[in-house]
Tab-separated table of C-alpha atoms in Angstrom:
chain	number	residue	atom	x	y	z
A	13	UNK	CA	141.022	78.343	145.948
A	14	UNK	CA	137.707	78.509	146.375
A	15	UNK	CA	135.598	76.624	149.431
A	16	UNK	CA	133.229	74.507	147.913
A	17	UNK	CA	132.544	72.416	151.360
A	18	UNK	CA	128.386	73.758	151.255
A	19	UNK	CA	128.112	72.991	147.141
A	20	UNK	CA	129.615	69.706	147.661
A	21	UNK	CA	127.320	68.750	150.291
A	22	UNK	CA	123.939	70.263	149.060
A	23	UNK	CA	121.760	67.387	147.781
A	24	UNK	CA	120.286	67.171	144.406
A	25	UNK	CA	116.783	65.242	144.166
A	26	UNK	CA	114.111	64.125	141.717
A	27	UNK	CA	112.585	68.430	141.520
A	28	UNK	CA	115.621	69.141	139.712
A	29	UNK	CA	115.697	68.483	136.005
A	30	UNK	CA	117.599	65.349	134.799
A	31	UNK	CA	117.975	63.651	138.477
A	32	UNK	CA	116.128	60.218	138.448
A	33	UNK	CA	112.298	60.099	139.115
A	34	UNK	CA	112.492	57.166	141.629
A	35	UNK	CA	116.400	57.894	143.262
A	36	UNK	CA	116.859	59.313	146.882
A	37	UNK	CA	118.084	62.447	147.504
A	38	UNK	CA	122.153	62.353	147.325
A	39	UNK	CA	125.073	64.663	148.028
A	40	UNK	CA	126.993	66.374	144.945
A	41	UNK	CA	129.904	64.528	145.861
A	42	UNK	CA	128.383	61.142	146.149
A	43	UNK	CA	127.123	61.464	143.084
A	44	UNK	CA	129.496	58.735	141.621
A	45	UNK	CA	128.906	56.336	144.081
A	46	UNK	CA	124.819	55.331	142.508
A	47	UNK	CA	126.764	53.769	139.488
A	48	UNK	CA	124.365	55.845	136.732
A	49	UNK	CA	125.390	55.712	133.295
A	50	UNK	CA	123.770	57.861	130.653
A	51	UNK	CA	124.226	55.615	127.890
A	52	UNK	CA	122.105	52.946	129.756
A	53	UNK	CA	119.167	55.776	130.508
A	54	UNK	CA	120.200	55.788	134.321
A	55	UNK	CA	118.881	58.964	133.959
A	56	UNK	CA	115.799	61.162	132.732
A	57	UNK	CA	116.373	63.152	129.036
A	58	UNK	CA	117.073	65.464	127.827
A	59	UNK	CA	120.094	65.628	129.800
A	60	UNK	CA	123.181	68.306	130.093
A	61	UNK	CA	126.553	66.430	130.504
A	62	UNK	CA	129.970	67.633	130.938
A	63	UNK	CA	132.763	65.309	129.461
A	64	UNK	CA	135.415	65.327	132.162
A	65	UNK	CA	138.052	64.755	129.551
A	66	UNK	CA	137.495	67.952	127.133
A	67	UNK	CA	137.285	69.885	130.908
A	68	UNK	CA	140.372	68.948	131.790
A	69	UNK	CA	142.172	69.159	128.102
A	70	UNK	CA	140.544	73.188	128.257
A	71	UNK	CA	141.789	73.914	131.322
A	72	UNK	CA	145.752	72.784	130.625
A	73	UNK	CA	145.318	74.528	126.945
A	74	UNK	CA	144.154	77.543	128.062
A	75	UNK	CA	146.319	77.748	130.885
A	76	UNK	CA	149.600	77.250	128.402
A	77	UNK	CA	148.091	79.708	125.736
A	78	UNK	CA	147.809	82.839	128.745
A	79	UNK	CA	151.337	81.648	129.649
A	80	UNK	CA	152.906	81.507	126.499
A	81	UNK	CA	151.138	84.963	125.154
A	82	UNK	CA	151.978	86.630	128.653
A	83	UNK	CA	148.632	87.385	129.901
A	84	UNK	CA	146.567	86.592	133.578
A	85	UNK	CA	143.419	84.979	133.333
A	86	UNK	CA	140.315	86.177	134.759
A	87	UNK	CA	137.677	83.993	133.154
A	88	UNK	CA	134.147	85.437	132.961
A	89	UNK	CA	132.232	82.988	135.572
A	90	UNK	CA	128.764	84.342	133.911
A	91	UNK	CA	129.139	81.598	131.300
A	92	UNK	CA	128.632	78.689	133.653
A	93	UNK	CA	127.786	80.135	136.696
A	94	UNK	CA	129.329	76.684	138.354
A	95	UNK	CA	131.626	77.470	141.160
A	96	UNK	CA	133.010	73.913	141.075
A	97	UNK	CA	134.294	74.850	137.659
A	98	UNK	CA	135.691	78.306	138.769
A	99	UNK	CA	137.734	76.454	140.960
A	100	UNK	CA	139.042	74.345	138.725
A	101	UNK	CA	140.078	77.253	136.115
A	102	UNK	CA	141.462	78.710	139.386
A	103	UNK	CA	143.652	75.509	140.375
A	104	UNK	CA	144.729	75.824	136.576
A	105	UNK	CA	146.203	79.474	137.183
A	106	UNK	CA	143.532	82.112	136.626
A	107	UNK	CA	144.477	85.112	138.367
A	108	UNK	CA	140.964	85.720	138.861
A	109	UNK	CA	137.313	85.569	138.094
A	110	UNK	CA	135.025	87.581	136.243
A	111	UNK	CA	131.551	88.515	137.138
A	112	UNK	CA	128.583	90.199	135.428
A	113	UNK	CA	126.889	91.768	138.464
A	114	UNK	CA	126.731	91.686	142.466
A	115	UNK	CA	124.609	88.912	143.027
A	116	UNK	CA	127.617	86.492	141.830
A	117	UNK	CA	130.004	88.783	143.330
A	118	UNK	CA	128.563	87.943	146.466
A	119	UNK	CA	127.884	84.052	145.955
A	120	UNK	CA	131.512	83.903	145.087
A	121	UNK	CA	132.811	86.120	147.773
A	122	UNK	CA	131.142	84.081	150.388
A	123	UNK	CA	133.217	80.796	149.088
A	124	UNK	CA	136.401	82.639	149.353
A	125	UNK	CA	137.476	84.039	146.160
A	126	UNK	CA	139.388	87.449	146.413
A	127	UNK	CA	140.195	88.623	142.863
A	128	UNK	CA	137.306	89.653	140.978
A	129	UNK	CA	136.721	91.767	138.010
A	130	UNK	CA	133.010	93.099	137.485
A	131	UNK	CA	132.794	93.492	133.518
A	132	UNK	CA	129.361	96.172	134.232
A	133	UNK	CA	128.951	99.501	135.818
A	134	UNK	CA	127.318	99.342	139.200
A	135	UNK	CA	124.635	102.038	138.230
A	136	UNK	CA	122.489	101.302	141.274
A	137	UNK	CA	122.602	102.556	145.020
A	138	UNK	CA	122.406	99.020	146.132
A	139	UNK	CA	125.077	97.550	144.130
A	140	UNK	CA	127.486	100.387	145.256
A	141	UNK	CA	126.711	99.669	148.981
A	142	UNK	CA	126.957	96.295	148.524
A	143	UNK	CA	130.631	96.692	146.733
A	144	UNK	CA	131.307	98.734	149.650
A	145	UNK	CA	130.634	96.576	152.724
A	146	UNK	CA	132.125	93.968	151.336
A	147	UNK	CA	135.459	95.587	150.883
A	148	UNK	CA	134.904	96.533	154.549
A	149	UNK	CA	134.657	92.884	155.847
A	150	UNK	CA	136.832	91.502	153.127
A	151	UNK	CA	140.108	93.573	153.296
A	152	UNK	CA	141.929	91.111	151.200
A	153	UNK	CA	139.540	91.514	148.676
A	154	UNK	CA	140.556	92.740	144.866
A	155	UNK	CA	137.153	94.179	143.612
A	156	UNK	CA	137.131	96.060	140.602
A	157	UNK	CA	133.990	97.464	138.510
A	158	UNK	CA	133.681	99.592	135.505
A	159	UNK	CA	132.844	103.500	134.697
A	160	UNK	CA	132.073	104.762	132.046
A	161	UNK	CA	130.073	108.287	133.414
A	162	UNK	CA	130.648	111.189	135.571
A	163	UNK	CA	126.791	110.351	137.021
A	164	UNK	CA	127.936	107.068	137.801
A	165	UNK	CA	131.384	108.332	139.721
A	166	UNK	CA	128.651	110.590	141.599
A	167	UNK	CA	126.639	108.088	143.074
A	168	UNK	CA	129.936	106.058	143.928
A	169	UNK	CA	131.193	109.600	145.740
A	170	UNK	CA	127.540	109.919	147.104
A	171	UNK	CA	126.845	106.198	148.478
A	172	UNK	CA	131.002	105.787	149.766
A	173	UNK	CA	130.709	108.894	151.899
A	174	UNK	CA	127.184	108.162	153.158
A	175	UNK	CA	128.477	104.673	154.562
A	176	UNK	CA	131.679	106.493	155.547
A	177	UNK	CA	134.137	103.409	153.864
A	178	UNK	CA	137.506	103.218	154.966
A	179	UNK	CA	138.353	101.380	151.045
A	180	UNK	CA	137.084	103.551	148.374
A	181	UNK	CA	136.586	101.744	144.716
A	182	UNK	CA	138.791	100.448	142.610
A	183	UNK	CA	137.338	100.923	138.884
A	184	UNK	CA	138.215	100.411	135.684
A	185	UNK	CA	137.243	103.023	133.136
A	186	UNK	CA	135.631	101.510	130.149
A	187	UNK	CA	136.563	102.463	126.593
A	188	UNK	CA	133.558	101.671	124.138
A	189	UNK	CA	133.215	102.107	120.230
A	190	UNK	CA	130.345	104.084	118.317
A	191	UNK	CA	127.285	101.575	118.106
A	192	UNK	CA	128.930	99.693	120.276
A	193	UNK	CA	127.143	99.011	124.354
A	194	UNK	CA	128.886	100.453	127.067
A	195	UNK	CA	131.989	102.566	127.429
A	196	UNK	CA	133.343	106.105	127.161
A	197	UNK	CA	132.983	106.734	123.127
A	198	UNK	CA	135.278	110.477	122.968
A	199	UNK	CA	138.935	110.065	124.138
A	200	UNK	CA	138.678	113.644	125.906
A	201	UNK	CA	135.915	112.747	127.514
A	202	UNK	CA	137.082	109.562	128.811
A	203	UNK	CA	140.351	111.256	129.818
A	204	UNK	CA	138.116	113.992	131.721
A	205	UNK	CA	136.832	111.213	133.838
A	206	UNK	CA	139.847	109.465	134.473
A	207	UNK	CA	140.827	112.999	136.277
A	208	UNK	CA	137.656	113.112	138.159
A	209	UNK	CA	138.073	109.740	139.459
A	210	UNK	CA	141.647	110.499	140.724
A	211	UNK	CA	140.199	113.576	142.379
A	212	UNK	CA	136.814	112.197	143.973
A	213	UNK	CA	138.753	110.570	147.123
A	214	UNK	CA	136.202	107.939	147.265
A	215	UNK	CA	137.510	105.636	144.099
A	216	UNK	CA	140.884	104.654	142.432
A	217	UNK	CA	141.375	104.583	139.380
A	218	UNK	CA	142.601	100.742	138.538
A	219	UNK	CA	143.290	100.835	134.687
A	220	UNK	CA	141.780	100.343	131.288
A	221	UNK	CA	139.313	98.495	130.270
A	222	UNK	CA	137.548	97.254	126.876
A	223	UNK	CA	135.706	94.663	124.788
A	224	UNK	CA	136.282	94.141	121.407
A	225	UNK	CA	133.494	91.230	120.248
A	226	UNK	CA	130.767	93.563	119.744
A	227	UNK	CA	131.048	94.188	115.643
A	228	UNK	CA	133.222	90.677	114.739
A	229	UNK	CA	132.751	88.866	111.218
A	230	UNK	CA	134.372	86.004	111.855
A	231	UNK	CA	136.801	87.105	109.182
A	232	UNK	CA	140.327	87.217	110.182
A	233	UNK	CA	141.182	90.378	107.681
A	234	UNK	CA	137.834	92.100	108.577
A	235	UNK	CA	138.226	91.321	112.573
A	236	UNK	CA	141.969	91.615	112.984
A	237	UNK	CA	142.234	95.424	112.442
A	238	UNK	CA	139.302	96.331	114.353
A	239	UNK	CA	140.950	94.359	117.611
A	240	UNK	CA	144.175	96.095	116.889
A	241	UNK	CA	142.310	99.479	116.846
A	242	UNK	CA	140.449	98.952	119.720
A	243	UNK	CA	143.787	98.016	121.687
A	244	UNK	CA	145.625	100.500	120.219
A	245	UNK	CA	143.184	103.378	121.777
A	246	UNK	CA	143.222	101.544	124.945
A	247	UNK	CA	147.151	102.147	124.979
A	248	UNK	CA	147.174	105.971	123.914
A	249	UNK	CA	144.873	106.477	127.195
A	250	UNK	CA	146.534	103.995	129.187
A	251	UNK	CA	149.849	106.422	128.116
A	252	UNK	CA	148.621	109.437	128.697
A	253	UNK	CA	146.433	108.445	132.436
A	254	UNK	CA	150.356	107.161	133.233
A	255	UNK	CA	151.900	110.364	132.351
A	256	UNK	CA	149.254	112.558	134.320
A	257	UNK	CA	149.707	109.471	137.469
A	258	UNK	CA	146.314	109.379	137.418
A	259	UNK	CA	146.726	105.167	138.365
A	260	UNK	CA	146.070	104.995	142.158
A	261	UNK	CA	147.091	101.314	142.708
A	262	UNK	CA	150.910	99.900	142.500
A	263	UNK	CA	149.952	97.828	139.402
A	264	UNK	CA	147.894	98.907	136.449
A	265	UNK	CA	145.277	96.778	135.043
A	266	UNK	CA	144.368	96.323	131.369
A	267	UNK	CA	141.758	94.141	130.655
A	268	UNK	CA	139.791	92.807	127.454
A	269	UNK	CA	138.731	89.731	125.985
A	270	UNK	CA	135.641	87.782	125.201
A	271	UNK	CA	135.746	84.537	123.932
A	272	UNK	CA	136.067	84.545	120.335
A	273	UNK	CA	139.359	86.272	118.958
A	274	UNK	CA	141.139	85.955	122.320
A	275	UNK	CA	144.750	85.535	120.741
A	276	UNK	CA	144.381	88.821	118.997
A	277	UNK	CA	143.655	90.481	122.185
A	278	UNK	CA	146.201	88.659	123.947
A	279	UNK	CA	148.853	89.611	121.420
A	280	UNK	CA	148.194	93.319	121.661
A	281	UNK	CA	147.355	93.416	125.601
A	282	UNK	CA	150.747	93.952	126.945
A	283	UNK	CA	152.307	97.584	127.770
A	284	UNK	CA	155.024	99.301	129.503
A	285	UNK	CA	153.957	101.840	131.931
A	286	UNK	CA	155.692	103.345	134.864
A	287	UNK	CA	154.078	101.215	137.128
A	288	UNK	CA	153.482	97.141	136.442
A	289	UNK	CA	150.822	96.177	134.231
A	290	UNK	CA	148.359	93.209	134.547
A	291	UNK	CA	147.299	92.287	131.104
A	292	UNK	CA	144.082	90.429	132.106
A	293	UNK	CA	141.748	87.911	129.261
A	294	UNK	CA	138.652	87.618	130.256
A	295	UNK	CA	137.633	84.484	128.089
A	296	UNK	CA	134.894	82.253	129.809
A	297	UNK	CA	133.630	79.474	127.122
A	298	UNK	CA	136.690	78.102	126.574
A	299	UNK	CA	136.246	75.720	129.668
A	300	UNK	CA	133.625	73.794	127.932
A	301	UNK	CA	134.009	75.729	124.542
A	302	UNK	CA	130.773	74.389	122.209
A	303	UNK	CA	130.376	72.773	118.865
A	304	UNK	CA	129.264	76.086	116.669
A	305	UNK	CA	129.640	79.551	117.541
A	306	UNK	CA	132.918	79.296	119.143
A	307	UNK	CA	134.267	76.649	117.320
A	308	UNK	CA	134.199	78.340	113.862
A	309	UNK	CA	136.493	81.335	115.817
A	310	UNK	CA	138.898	78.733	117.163
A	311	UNK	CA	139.588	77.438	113.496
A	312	UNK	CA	140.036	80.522	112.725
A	313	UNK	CA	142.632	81.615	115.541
A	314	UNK	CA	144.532	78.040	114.824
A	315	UNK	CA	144.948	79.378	111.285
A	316	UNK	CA	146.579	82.948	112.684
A	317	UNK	CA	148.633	81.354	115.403
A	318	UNK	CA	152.394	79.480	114.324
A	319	UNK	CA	152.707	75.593	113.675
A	320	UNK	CA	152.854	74.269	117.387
A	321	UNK	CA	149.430	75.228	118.711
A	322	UNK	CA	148.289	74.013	114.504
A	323	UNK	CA	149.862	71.081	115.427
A	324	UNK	CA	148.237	70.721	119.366
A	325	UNK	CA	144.997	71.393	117.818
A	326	UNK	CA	142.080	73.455	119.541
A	327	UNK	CA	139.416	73.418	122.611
A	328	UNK	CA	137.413	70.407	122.321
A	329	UNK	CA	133.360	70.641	123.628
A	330	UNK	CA	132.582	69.755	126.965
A	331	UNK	CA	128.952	70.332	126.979
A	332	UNK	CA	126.623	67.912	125.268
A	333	UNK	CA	122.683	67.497	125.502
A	334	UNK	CA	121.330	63.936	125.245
A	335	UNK	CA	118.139	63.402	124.166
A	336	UNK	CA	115.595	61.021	122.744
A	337	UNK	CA	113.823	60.785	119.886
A	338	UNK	CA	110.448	61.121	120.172
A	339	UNK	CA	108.803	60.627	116.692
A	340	UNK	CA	110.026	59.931	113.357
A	341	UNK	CA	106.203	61.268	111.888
A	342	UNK	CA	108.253	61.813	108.368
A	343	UNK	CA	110.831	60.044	106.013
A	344	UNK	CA	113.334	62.944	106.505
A	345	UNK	CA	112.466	64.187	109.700
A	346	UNK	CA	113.048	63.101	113.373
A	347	UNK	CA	111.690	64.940	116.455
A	348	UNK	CA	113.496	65.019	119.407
A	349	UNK	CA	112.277	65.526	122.994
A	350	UNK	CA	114.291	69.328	123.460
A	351	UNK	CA	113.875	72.771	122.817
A	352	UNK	CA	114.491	75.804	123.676
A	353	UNK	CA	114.234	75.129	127.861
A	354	UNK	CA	117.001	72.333	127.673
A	355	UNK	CA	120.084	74.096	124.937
A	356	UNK	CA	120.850	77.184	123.157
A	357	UNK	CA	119.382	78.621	120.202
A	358	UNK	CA	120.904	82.251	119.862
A	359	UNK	CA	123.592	81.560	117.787
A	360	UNK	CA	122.914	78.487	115.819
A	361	UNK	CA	120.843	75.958	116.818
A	362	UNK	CA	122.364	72.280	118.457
A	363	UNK	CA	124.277	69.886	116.452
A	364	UNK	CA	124.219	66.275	116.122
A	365	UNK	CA	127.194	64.334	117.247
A	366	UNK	CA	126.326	60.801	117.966
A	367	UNK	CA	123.570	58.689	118.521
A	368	UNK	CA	123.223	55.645	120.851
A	369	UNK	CA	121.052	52.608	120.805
A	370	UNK	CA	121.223	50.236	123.358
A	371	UNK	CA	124.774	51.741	124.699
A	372	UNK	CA	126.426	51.407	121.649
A	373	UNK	CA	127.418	54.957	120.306
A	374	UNK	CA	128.027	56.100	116.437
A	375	UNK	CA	128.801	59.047	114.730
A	376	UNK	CA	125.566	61.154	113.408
A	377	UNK	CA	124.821	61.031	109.841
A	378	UNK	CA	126.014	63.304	106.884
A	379	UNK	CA	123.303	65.751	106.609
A	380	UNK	CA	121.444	65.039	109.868
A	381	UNK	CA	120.609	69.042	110.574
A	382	UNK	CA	118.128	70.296	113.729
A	383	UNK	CA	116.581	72.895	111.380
A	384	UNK	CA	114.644	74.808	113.959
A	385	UNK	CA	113.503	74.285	117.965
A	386	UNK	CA	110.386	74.769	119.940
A	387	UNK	CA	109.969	75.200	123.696
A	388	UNK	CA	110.240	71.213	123.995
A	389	UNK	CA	110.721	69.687	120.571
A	390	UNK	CA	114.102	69.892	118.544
A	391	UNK	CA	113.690	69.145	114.292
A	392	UNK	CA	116.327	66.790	113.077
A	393	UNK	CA	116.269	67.185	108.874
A	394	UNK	CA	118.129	63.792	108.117
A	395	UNK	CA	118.058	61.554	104.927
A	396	UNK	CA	115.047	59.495	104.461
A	397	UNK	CA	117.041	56.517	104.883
A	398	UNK	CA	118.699	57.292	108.288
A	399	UNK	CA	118.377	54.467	110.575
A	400	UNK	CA	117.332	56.177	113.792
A	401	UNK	CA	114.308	54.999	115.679
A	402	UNK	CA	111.731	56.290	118.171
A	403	UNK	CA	114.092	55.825	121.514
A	404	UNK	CA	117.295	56.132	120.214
A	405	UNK	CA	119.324	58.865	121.791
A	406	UNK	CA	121.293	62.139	119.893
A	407	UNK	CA	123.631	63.776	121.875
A	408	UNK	CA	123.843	67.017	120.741
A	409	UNK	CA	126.452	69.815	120.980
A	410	UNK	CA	125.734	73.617	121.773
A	411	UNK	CA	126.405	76.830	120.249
A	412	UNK	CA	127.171	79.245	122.874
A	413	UNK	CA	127.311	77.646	125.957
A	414	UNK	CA	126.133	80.974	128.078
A	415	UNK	CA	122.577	80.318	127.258
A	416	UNK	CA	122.341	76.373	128.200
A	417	UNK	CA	124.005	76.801	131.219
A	418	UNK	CA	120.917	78.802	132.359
A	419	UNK	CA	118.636	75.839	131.700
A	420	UNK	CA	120.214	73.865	134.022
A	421	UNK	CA	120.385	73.931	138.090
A	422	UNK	CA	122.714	70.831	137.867
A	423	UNK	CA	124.878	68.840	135.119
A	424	UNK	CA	126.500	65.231	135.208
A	425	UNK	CA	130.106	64.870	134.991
A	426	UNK	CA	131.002	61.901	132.417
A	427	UNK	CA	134.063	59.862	132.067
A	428	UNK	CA	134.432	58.731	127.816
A	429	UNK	CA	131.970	55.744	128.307
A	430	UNK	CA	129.422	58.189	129.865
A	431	UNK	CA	129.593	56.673	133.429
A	432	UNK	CA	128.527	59.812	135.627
A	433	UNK	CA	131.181	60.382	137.948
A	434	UNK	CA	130.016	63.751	139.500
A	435	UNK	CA	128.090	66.443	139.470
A	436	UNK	CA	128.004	70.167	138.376
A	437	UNK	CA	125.721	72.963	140.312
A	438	UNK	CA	124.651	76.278	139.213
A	439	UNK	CA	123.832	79.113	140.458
A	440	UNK	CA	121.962	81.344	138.083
């Protein structure tokens, strides 16, 4: 597990966004001990929460889904960016983390985590060095990174002999699709380089890697044969690297995964090959999953899966925005103090959930709609007979949690009745 011992005892203070104006300066895990609650405006909106109790429900449902569809977790940490939370999906059975680049490599290194996937191609001389020394003064450490090029295997040959490293690379060679981002797009080609790497003495070939979220519909009979393609080419190469013992390590890894048709991928992950294969998800959201985006893809996965997990019912949303409102300047329109610096507007703008006035919480309003955001102001389309009043609060779910994370150096942790009983850091 991870050693959290410097996060826990950094102190938060009023420069940080949603800490009280007027509060001292307190440790992230004495957070609980000031008593705030964010129903009784304790603190500053708009305001990022967690709700402890959809963390925690994520984590255990997750953790049975990988188990029951026989696939290792290595959740991609670039959704949260919260080591506190890494270490919970780790106490909950990850295998791993993933990363996006070196910078969190390194953050996460230095708090003790050892099995890390890199879902990029190191493509800079830095990066490479950096990979390198710390497999050097790490020799427990599992790092793996993508390839996709014979340039890039050059500069990993060219930087690995320079230093002179006693570890070379591990990578994982990346299989892409035609308008697709990164990856090896011609099976010979890809092949090719999986014989290079073997050869260049200075990285091992780890496995197979892919995603398969780029071109989804959110349409079970459009997206289901496009995963199973995708994961079928990933096992014709996996094959045919196995029969040419082109795998360097005892175990094989094959890896895909994002966060919106993970049971497809984690049905058609597994493989026999000579050697023993680590069928790795690399899923992030679902720790706090969201209210939109990912939501609508979890329906639909409930409706593919059998009767028990219908009947256990999905994620649940862990994330939530608070905010006030700041003017009600029409009949049918409230405007909320938020935009696009506090929550996500990528894909699909915030939803309303509740709203609270004077502690006491109800459901939002058939129809109540944010229709668009600026940098600081939210619009909430509602009936013209809604009740809600200039200082009444909306708590708001997310789409895509990725891109509110970012907006935040710091989020509450809430009990049910909104008592804050910790706090999150980030580290973007």
């Amino acid at each position: 597990m991870l050693d959290l011992h410097s996060i826990e005892s950094s102190l938060l203070d009023k420069r940080l966004k949603g800490y009280p104006f007027d509060a001292d300066p307190c440790a992230v895990r004495d957070i609980d001990a000031r008593g705030w609650n964010v129903l009784r405006g304790d603190l500053p909106f708009p305001l990022a929460v967690l709700r402890e109790s959809a963390l925690d429900h994520n984590l255990r449902w997750m953790a049975d889904f990988a188990a029951a569809s026989g696939v290792l977790l290595a959740p991609h940490g670039k959704t949260t960016m919260a080591p506190q939370l890494f270490d919970r999906q780790l106490r909950a059975g990850a295998w791993g983390m993933t990363l996006a680049n070196m910078q969190q490599v390194d953050l996460c290194v230095d708090l003790g985590l050892r099995k890390i996937i890199v879902a990029n191609q190191l493509a800079g001389r830095l990066d490479v060095e950096h990979a390198g020394r710390l497999q050097e003064r790490h020799p427990d450490l599992q790092l793996f990174f993508l390839v996709d090029s014979p340039a890039q295997l050059r500069l990993i040959s060219e930087v690995a002999a320079q230093g002179n490293f006693r570890r070379p690379c591990t990578v994982l060679l990346e299989l892409g699709v035609p308008d697709g981002r990164t990856g090896c797009r011609d099976m010979d080609e890809a092949l090719d380089l999986a014989r290079q790497v073997a050869a260049s003495g200075h990285a091992v070939l780890a496995g197979v890697e892919c995603y398969e979220a780029l071109h989804l519909r959110a349409d079970s009979e459009a997206d289901r044969p496009l995963v199973e393609e995708q994961l079928d080419r990933m096992h014709r190469f996996a094959l045919q690297c196995d029969a040419e013992r082109l795998f360097g390590l005892p175990e094989i890894i094959l890896s895909a995964g994002g966060s919106a048709v993970f049971d497809l991928v984690a049905r058609g992950l597994p493989l026999a090959l000579s050697k023993p294969v680590l069928p790795i998800l690399r899923s992030g959201c679902y720790v706090t999953h969201d209210s939109g985006f990912y939501e609508r893809f979890v329906q639909l996965l409930l409706a593919r899966t059998d009767p028990a997990w219908r009947q256990r019912g999905g994620l649940h949303p862990a994330l939530e925005v608070w905010v006030q409102v700041q003017s009600r300047p029409e009949p049918g329109l409230a405007i909320l103090a938020m935009g696009k610096r506090d929550a996500s507007y990528d894909l699909g703008m915030p939803a309303p959930l509740r709203w609270a006035r004077e502690g006491e919480v109800k459901n939002a309003g058939s129809g109540w709609t944010i229709t668009r955001m600026n940098d600081q102001h939210a619009y909430l389309a509602l009936p013209a007979d809604a009740p809600l009043q200039v200082g009444d609060l909306v708590a708001c779910g997310i789409s895509h949690p990725c891109t509110t994370f970012d907006k935040w150096r710091w989020l509450p942790l809430v009990n049910d009745a909104y008592d804050v009983t910790g706090a999150c850091r980030t580290f973007f």
